[in-house]
mmCIF file of C-alpha atoms in Angstrom:
data_model
loop_
_atom_site.group_PDB
_atom_site.id
_atom_site.type_symbol
_atom_site.label_atom_id
_atom_site.label_comp_id
_atom_site.label_asym_id
_atom_site.label_seq_id
_atom_site.Cartn_x
_atom_site.Cartn_y
_atom_site.Cartn_z
ATOM 1 C CA UNK A 28 10.009 -12.654 -3.923
ATOM 2 C CA UNK A 29 7.223 -14.611 -1.146
ATOM 3 C CA UNK A 30 7.721 -13.822 2.504
ATOM 4 C CA UNK A 31 6.404 -14.178 5.629
ATOM 5 C CA UNK A 32 5.577 -11.154 8.563
ATOM 6 C CA UNK A 33 3.137 -10.609 10.844
ATOM 7 C CA UNK A 34 -0.433 -8.958 10.884
ATOM 8 C CA UNK A 35 -0.091 -6.500 13.774
ATOM 9 C CA UNK A 36 1.701 -5.840 17.071
ATOM 10 C CA UNK A 37 1.892 -8.580 20.300
ATOM 11 C CA UNK A 38 2.988 -8.731 23.619
ATOM 12 C CA UNK A 39 3.870 -11.546 25.961
ATOM 13 C CA UNK A 40 5.743 -12.139 29.515
ATOM 14 C CA UNK A 41 6.739 -14.595 31.916
ATOM 15 C CA UNK A 42 8.749 -14.565 34.770
ATOM 16 C CA UNK A 43 12.225 -16.360 35.542
ATOM 17 C CA UNK A 44 14.127 -16.397 38.506
ATOM 18 C CA UNK A 45 11.987 -13.354 39.486
ATOM 19 C CA UNK A 46 13.101 -11.226 36.306
ATOM 20 C CA UNK A 47 10.370 -10.894 34.026
ATOM 21 C CA UNK A 48 10.722 -10.952 30.296
ATOM 22 C CA UNK A 49 8.056 -8.945 28.324
ATOM 23 C CA UNK A 50 8.171 -9.532 24.698
ATOM 24 C CA UNK A 51 6.724 -6.596 22.203
ATOM 25 C CA UNK A 52 6.552 -7.536 18.318
ATOM 26 C CA UNK A 53 5.620 -5.179 15.578
ATOM 27 C CA UNK A 54 5.160 -5.025 11.904
ATOM 28 C CA UNK A 55 7.616 -2.321 10.503
ATOM 29 C CA UNK A 56 8.631 -1.456 6.935
ATOM 30 C CA UNK A 57 11.926 0.930 7.563
ATOM 31 C CA UNK A 58 14.923 1.566 9.615
ATOM 32 C CA UNK A 59 12.304 4.753 11.138
ATOM 33 C CA UNK A 60 9.519 2.353 11.767
ATOM 34 C CA UNK A 61 11.909 0.159 13.468
ATOM 35 C CA UNK A 62 13.671 2.672 15.406
ATOM 36 C CA UNK A 63 10.831 4.241 16.620
ATOM 37 C CA UNK A 64 8.776 1.215 18.035
ATOM 38 C CA UNK A 65 11.866 0.430 19.816
ATOM 39 C CA UNK A 66 12.124 3.361 21.174
ATOM 40 C CA UNK A 67 8.616 3.682 22.297
ATOM 41 C CA UNK A 68 8.883 0.555 24.352
ATOM 42 C CA UNK A 69 11.790 2.343 25.974
ATOM 43 C CA UNK A 70 9.147 4.911 26.877
ATOM 44 C CA UNK A 71 7.286 2.917 28.596
ATOM 45 C CA UNK A 72 9.439 0.432 30.211
ATOM 46 C CA UNK A 73 11.833 3.355 31.627
ATOM 47 C CA UNK A 74 12.606 1.573 34.834
ATOM 48 C CA UNK A 75 13.903 -1.545 33.048
ATOM 49 C CA UNK A 76 17.926 -2.149 32.671
ATOM 50 C CA UNK A 77 17.915 -3.902 29.822
ATOM 51 C CA UNK A 78 16.054 -3.085 26.294
ATOM 52 C CA UNK A 79 17.115 -6.092 23.535
ATOM 53 C CA UNK A 80 16.061 -5.860 20.328
ATOM 54 C CA UNK A 81 16.374 -7.561 16.521
ATOM 55 C CA UNK A 82 14.786 -6.205 13.586
ATOM 56 C CA UNK A 83 14.959 -7.652 9.942
ATOM 57 C CA UNK A 84 13.999 -5.370 6.872
ATOM 58 C CA UNK A 85 13.572 -6.417 3.079
ATOM 59 C CA UNK A 86 14.676 -3.346 1.578
ATOM 60 C CA UNK A 87 18.332 -3.200 1.758
ATOM 61 C CA UNK A 88 18.623 -6.690 3.421
ATOM 62 C CA UNK A 89 19.066 -4.668 7.104
ATOM 63 C CA UNK A 90 19.253 -6.702 9.999
ATOM 64 C CA UNK A 91 19.792 -5.172 13.251
ATOM 65 C CA UNK A 92 20.298 -6.430 16.789
ATOM 66 C CA UNK A 93 20.801 -5.075 20.408
ATOM 67 C CA UNK A 94 22.583 -6.857 23.809
ATOM 68 C CA UNK A 95 21.498 -3.450 25.588
ATOM 69 C CA UNK A 96 24.282 -4.285 28.245
ATOM 70 C CA UNK A 97 23.331 -8.089 28.805
ATOM 71 C CA UNK A 98 26.726 -9.843 28.249
ATOM 72 C CA UNK A 99 27.499 -10.348 24.161
ATOM 73 C CA UNK A 100 25.764 -12.726 22.176
ATOM 74 C CA UNK A 101 23.462 -13.866 25.360
ATOM 75 C CA UNK A 102 20.588 -11.812 24.156
ATOM 76 C CA UNK A 103 20.104 -9.580 20.517
ATOM 77 C CA UNK A 104 21.179 -12.026 18.873
ATOM 78 C CA UNK A 105 19.247 -15.462 20.476
ATOM 79 C CA UNK A 106 16.186 -13.030 19.454
ATOM 80 C CA UNK A 107 17.149 -12.267 15.730
ATOM 81 C CA UNK A 108 18.054 -16.030 15.494
ATOM 82 C CA UNK A 109 14.390 -16.853 16.666
ATOM 83 C CA UNK A 110 13.006 -14.162 14.034
ATOM 84 C CA UNK A 111 15.803 -15.909 10.990
ATOM 85 C CA UNK A 112 14.045 -19.423 12.008
ATOM 86 C CA UNK A 113 10.311 -18.553 11.631
ATOM 87 C CA UNK A 114 11.625 -16.957 8.394
ATOM 88 C CA UNK A 115 9.832 -13.236 9.046
ATOM 89 C CA UNK A 116 11.084 -10.345 7.814
ATOM 90 C CA UNK A 117 9.578 -6.371 8.231
ATOM 91 C CA UNK A 118 9.512 -7.305 11.593
ATOM 92 C CA UNK A 119 11.121 -5.912 14.915
ATOM 93 C CA UNK A 120 11.476 -8.006 18.393
ATOM 94 C CA UNK A 121 11.856 -5.934 22.027
ATOM 95 C CA UNK A 122 12.050 -8.067 24.918
ATOM 96 C CA UNK A 123 12.803 -5.771 27.824
ATOM 97 C CA UNK A 124 14.288 -7.225 31.363
ATOM 98 C CA UNK A 125 13.427 -6.471 34.831
ATOM 99 C CA UNK A 126 15.971 -7.975 36.413
ATOM 100 C CA UNK A 127 14.827 -9.799 39.928
ATOM 101 C CA UNK A 128 17.922 -10.052 41.548
ATOM 102 C CA UNK A 129 19.623 -13.595 40.784
ATOM 103 C CA UNK A 130 21.924 -14.137 38.110
ATOM 104 C CA UNK A 131 20.820 -16.120 35.161
ATOM 105 C CA UNK A 132 24.025 -17.256 33.714
ATOM 106 C CA UNK A 133 25.021 -16.902 30.041
ATOM 107 C CA UNK A 134 23.277 -19.822 29.416
ATOM 108 C CA UNK A 135 19.734 -18.943 31.094
ATOM 109 C CA UNK A 136 19.911 -15.576 29.529
ATOM 110 C CA UNK A 137 20.436 -16.957 25.701
ATOM 111 C CA UNK A 138 17.366 -19.620 27.051
ATOM 112 C CA UNK A 139 15.114 -16.609 28.473
ATOM 113 C CA UNK A 140 15.877 -13.906 25.886
ATOM 114 C CA UNK A 141 14.851 -16.937 22.862
ATOM 115 C CA UNK A 142 12.313 -18.239 25.392
ATOM 116 C CA UNK A 143 10.404 -14.490 24.967
ATOM 117 C CA UNK A 144 10.968 -13.989 21.433
ATOM 118 C CA UNK A 145 9.374 -17.631 20.465
ATOM 119 C CA UNK A 146 6.570 -16.455 22.659
ATOM 120 C CA UNK A 147 5.597 -12.921 20.841
ATOM 121 C CA UNK A 148 6.158 -14.934 17.080
ATOM 122 C CA UNK A 149 3.707 -17.881 18.561
ATOM 123 C CA UNK A 150 1.239 -15.022 19.395
ATOM 124 C CA UNK A 151 1.486 -13.546 16.140
ATOM 125 C CA UNK A 152 -1.048 -13.608 12.834
ATOM 126 C CA UNK A 153 1.453 -14.926 10.874
ATOM 127 C CA UNK A 154 0.470 -13.614 7.096
ATOM 128 C CA UNK A 155 1.913 -15.077 4.046
ATOM 129 C CA UNK A 156 2.706 -12.084 1.289
ATOM 130 C CA UNK A 157 2.938 -13.423 -2.138
ATOM 131 C CA UNK A 158 3.700 -11.026 -5.355
ATOM 132 C CA UNK A 159 0.104 -10.856 -6.907
ATOM 133 C CA UNK A 160 -2.038 -9.506 -9.387
ATOM 134 C CA UNK A 161 -5.709 -8.256 -9.596
ATOM 135 C CA UNK A 162 -7.471 -9.608 -11.867
ATOM 136 C CA UNK A 163 -10.891 -8.688 -13.094
ATOM 137 C CA UNK A 164 -13.358 -11.606 -14.481
ATOM 138 C CA UNK A 165 -16.305 -10.600 -17.044
ATOM 139 C CA UNK A 166 -18.174 -13.550 -17.994
ATOM 140 C CA UNK A 167 -21.806 -15.018 -18.988
ATOM 141 C CA UNK A 168 -23.662 -16.624 -16.191
ATOM 142 C CA UNK A 169 -23.243 -19.776 -17.718
ATOM 143 C CA UNK A 170 -19.699 -19.613 -16.870
ATOM 144 C CA UNK A 171 -19.680 -18.469 -13.221
ATOM 145 C CA UNK A 172 -20.007 -22.403 -12.427
ATOM 146 C CA UNK A 173 -17.071 -23.619 -14.181
ATOM 147 C CA UNK A 174 -14.934 -20.406 -13.213
ATOM 148 C CA UNK A 175 -15.813 -20.646 -9.187
ATOM 149 C CA UNK A 176 -15.048 -24.694 -9.201
ATOM 150 C CA UNK A 177 -11.445 -23.810 -10.740
ATOM 151 C CA UNK A 178 -10.767 -20.889 -8.205
ATOM 152 C CA UNK A 179 -9.533 -23.250 -5.057
ATOM 153 C CA UNK A 180 -6.781 -24.429 -7.626
ATOM 154 C CA UNK A 181 -4.849 -21.777 -7.716
ATOM 155 C CA UNK A 182 -5.195 -20.375 -4.408
ATOM 156 C CA UNK A 183 -6.801 -17.288 -5.249
ATOM 157 C CA UNK A 184 -8.679 -14.664 -3.652
ATOM 158 C CA UNK A 185 -12.181 -13.449 -4.295
ATOM 159 C CA UNK A 186 -12.060 -9.724 -3.062
ATOM 160 C CA UNK A 187 -15.565 -8.867 -4.888
ATOM 161 C CA UNK A 188 -18.391 -9.578 -7.029
ATOM 162 C CA UNK A 189 -21.385 -8.060 -9.142
ATOM 163 C CA UNK A 190 -24.079 -10.175 -10.770
ATOM 164 C CA UNK A 191 -25.472 -7.633 -13.572
ATOM 165 C CA UNK A 192 -26.620 -8.342 -16.765
ATOM 166 C CA UNK A 193 -23.150 -10.283 -16.559
ATOM 167 C CA UNK A 194 -21.023 -11.428 -13.644
ATOM 168 C CA UNK A 195 -17.997 -9.579 -12.733
ATOM 169 C CA UNK A 196 -15.505 -11.063 -10.363
ATOM 170 C CA UNK A 197 -13.017 -9.048 -8.673
ATOM 171 C CA UNK A 198 -10.045 -11.354 -7.905
ATOM 172 C CA UNK A 199 -6.470 -11.423 -6.082
ATOM 173 C CA UNK A 200 -4.266 -14.087 -7.782
ATOM 174 C CA UNK A 201 -0.484 -15.246 -7.375
ATOM 175 C CA UNK A 202 1.938 -14.328 -9.859
ATOM 176 C CA UNK A 203 3.367 -17.979 -9.903
ATOM 177 C CA UNK A 204 -0.009 -19.129 -10.898
ATOM 178 C CA UNK A 205 -1.326 -16.674 -12.835
ATOM 179 C CA UNK A 206 -0.441 -17.795 -16.327
ATOM 180 C CA UNK A 207 -1.813 -20.818 -15.425
ATOM 181 C CA UNK A 208 -5.134 -19.791 -14.241
ATOM 182 C CA UNK A 209 -5.532 -17.218 -17.014
ATOM 183 C CA UNK A 210 -4.923 -20.184 -19.165
ATOM 184 C CA UNK A 211 -7.574 -22.379 -17.821
ATOM 185 C CA UNK A 212 -9.849 -19.747 -18.080
ATOM 186 C CA UNK A 213 -9.798 -19.408 -21.828
ATOM 187 C CA UNK A 214 -10.096 -22.724 -22.032
ATOM 188 C CA UNK A 215 -12.821 -23.573 -19.986
ATOM 189 C CA UNK A 216 -14.817 -21.173 -21.693
ATOM 190 C CA UNK A 217 -13.296 -21.301 -25.303
ATOM 191 C CA UNK A 218 -12.299 -17.791 -24.664
ATOM 192 C CA UNK A 219 -15.587 -16.194 -23.713
ATOM 193 C CA UNK A 220 -14.369 -14.948 -20.389
ATOM 194 C CA UNK A 221 -13.292 -11.302 -20.096
ATOM 195 C CA UNK A 222 -10.314 -11.099 -18.553
ATOM 196 C CA UNK A 223 -8.485 -7.326 -17.620
ATOM 197 C CA UNK A 224 -5.448 -7.439 -14.992
ATOM 198 C CA UNK A 225 -4.148 -4.356 -12.410
ATOM 199 C CA UNK A 226 -1.237 -3.480 -10.699
ATOM 200 C CA UNK A 227 1.241 -6.305 -9.136
ATOM 201 C CA UNK A 228 1.613 -5.644 -6.076
ATOM 202 C CA UNK A 229 2.140 -7.859 -2.504
ATOM 203 C CA UNK A 230 -1.436 -9.548 -0.276
ATOM 204 C CA UNK A 231 -1.671 -11.955 2.223
ATOM 205 C CA UNK A 232 -2.751 -15.444 1.260
ATOM 206 C CA UNK A 233 -3.165 -16.954 4.857
ATOM 207 C CA UNK A 234 -6.425 -18.150 4.338
ATOM 208 C CA UNK A 235 -5.855 -20.283 1.065
ATOM 209 C CA UNK A 236 -2.676 -21.327 1.377
#
């Protein structure tokens, strides 16, 4: 199943009625990584009263959040809601609040924590992860032009190439188009392209999708 995540950690901040909200966003792959990330942010901001968080993991469909002392439903849930609306997974968001002395009220807190999560998500490098298969092509030079011409049609990632006695291309192909891609290669080459398949996994196709 395809999914969206982020490439690396980001940090954002803004001031709302003298309270500072600092948003942290990081890719995480399991519960331990999420907890470690949350604890690292808490350690960095020991003087802050609130360390609100939410995280979503693909494995076991884990969803966790915490208001961390804010009124129930005004902090962790809004942050989680942003992550879900952005359709992000394998991700953890922590929002640190330094209280500025002015009460924001329930609605103000919801807006502030949501805004912090949105800022962080919008600052992140989004990855479009697809289940894909490494494909190695070996062909005669006369077929190289035909093959490269059809690659964009299938959103193929070109990983490497080698020009020796034959042309060799190392590609990543999304599994959802793999069968059609292989069929077209066979047709345009009259079966004269050698195709080898690697082990399927997930890869970021943001640059071609």
